[in-house]
Steps between C-alpha positions, in 0.01 A plus 500: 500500500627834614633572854216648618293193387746269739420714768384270786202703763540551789253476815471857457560585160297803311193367317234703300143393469341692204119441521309565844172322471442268827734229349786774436433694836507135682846413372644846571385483898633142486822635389552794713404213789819277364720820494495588232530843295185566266416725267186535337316655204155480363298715323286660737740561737251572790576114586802509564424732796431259791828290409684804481331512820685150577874588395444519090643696267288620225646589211409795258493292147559172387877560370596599907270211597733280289851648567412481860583127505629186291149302613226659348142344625218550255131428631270641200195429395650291132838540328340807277528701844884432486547565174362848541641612833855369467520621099666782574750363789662216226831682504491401901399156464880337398633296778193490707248207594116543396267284699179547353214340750248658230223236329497468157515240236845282470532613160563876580673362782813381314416799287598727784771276620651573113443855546661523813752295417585736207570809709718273703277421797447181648147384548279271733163378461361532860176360582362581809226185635346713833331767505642832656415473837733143506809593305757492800332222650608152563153401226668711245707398162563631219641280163760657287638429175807671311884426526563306800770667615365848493214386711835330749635824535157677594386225761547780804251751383276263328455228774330748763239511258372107503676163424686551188427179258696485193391365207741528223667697196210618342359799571165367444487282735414667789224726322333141374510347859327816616249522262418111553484568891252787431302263203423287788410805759293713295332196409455383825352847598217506254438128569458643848255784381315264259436233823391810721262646254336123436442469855392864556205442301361246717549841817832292618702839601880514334587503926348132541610375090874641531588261799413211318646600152832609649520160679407285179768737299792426820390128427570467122887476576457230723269313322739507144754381702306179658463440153865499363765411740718781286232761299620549179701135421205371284408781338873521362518091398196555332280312702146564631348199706159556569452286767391782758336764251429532131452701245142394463415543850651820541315598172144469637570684795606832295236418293264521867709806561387657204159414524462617858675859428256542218189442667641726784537799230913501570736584198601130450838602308681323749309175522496499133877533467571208768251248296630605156833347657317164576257493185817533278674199688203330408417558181905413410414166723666518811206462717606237662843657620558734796386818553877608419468424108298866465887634434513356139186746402698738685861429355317519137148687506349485164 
């Protein structure tokens, strides 16, 4: 590791944020709030202009972006987008510390990490779990993954942002967590649209169906953990007691599910993907078990 690299911030060390979509123009106001000197680059560089507005400094190309500080800030729309915009700045990446918020797969995660790593960067996975108008909040954290000490000596200009929770080595690591947090919210949010167009064919407005939905979703949390004093124990022993729920019970209600959306003329592709879960559990017979044994058809789909 180079001197540069053992730089430690401080508060108000230079960072750049390359990317100004609401995510990247949220961390750049929450780092000119925390003192600290920003500059910023995107590719239509009309918004930049209210954080210029805010005590930004936009920068002219990607290569004066990048030279303008040893924390560079990516928030892009996948790891193509870096690829293509910092391609012709590699010859100012040695000694400096990529943290790439972006989504993508953890595959082209450690890709990048290797490609950074090769024109003598440093890199952190960085993913982000508010939306933009929380980063800075007390709600907000973000999990990283990388070298643990390069994330150490970036802890000032990266904590303003949201709780920083490390999760290891790997740059992976942080880009999996992310995309399992999302698996479950983008889920969630068609489950939500599914259950609001079921009861908007019987006239129940989404104003009156929302409440209720939202309140049965906050619930699900609770209810798992009435369940298991510590979520996750039996899944990892292997065990799947179906004393409270099973497999079979579960089953016929997405099979109702999938009935009801049907004769309501809704696309049942998300009905039909829940009970395939349960009809393979069966059919390998584990009816009897707990809802939980679903993973194995998930952990090996045929």
């Amino acid at each position: 590791m180079n001197e540069r690299q053992n730089f430690t911030s401080s508060p108000n060390s230079a960072v750049t944020v390359i990317g100004l979509g609401p995510m990247g123009r949220a961390m750049t106001r929450t780092l000119l709030t925390a003192g600290h000197p920003v500059t910023v680059w995107n590719r239509t560089a009309g918004r930049a202009d209210g954080l210029v507005t805010d005590g930004a400094t936009l920068a002219a190309t990607p290569v004066e972006a990048v030279e303008a500080s040893d924390l560079v800030i990516l928030s892009l729309t996948d790891y193509a987008a870096m690829y293509d915009i910092l391609d012709g700045a590699t010859g100012s990446l040695a000694g400096r510390t990529l943290g790439n918020m972006s989504s993508d797969t953890p595959d082209r995660t450690r890709e990048a990490a290797a490609w950074a790593a090769g024109h003598g960067a440093a890199f952190l996975t960085g993913g982000v779990m508010v939306p933009a108008p929380m980063v800075g909040t007390a709600a907000a954290h973000v999990y990283y993954s990388g070298p643990g000490e390069v994330l150490e000596s970036r802890l000032a200009a990266l904590t303003p942002l949201g709780t920083p929770k490390y999760l290891g080595e790997d740059p992976g690591l942080a880009q999996l967590m992310y995309q399992a947090q999302l698996a479950v919210f983008l889920t969630t949010l068609s489950a939500l649209m599914h259950a609001t167009a079921m009861l908007g064919s019987a006239g129940v407005k989404a104003g009156e169906a929302l409440p209720e939905l939202l309140s049965s979703a906050d619930s699900i949390g609770a209810i798992l953990r009435a369940g298991e004093e510590h979520p996750g124990a039996a899944l990892d022993a292997g065990e799947h007691p179906g004393d409270l729920s099973t497999i079979t019970m579960m089953g016929a209600t997405a099979d109702h599910i999938v009935e009801t959306s049907r004769s309501l003329g809704l696309d049942p592709a998300l009905p039909l993907a829940v009970r395939a879960h349960y009809r393979r559990a069966i059919e390998d017979g584990h009816g009897g078990d707990n809802w939980t044994r679903v993973i194995d058809g998930i952990r090996e789909p045929r």
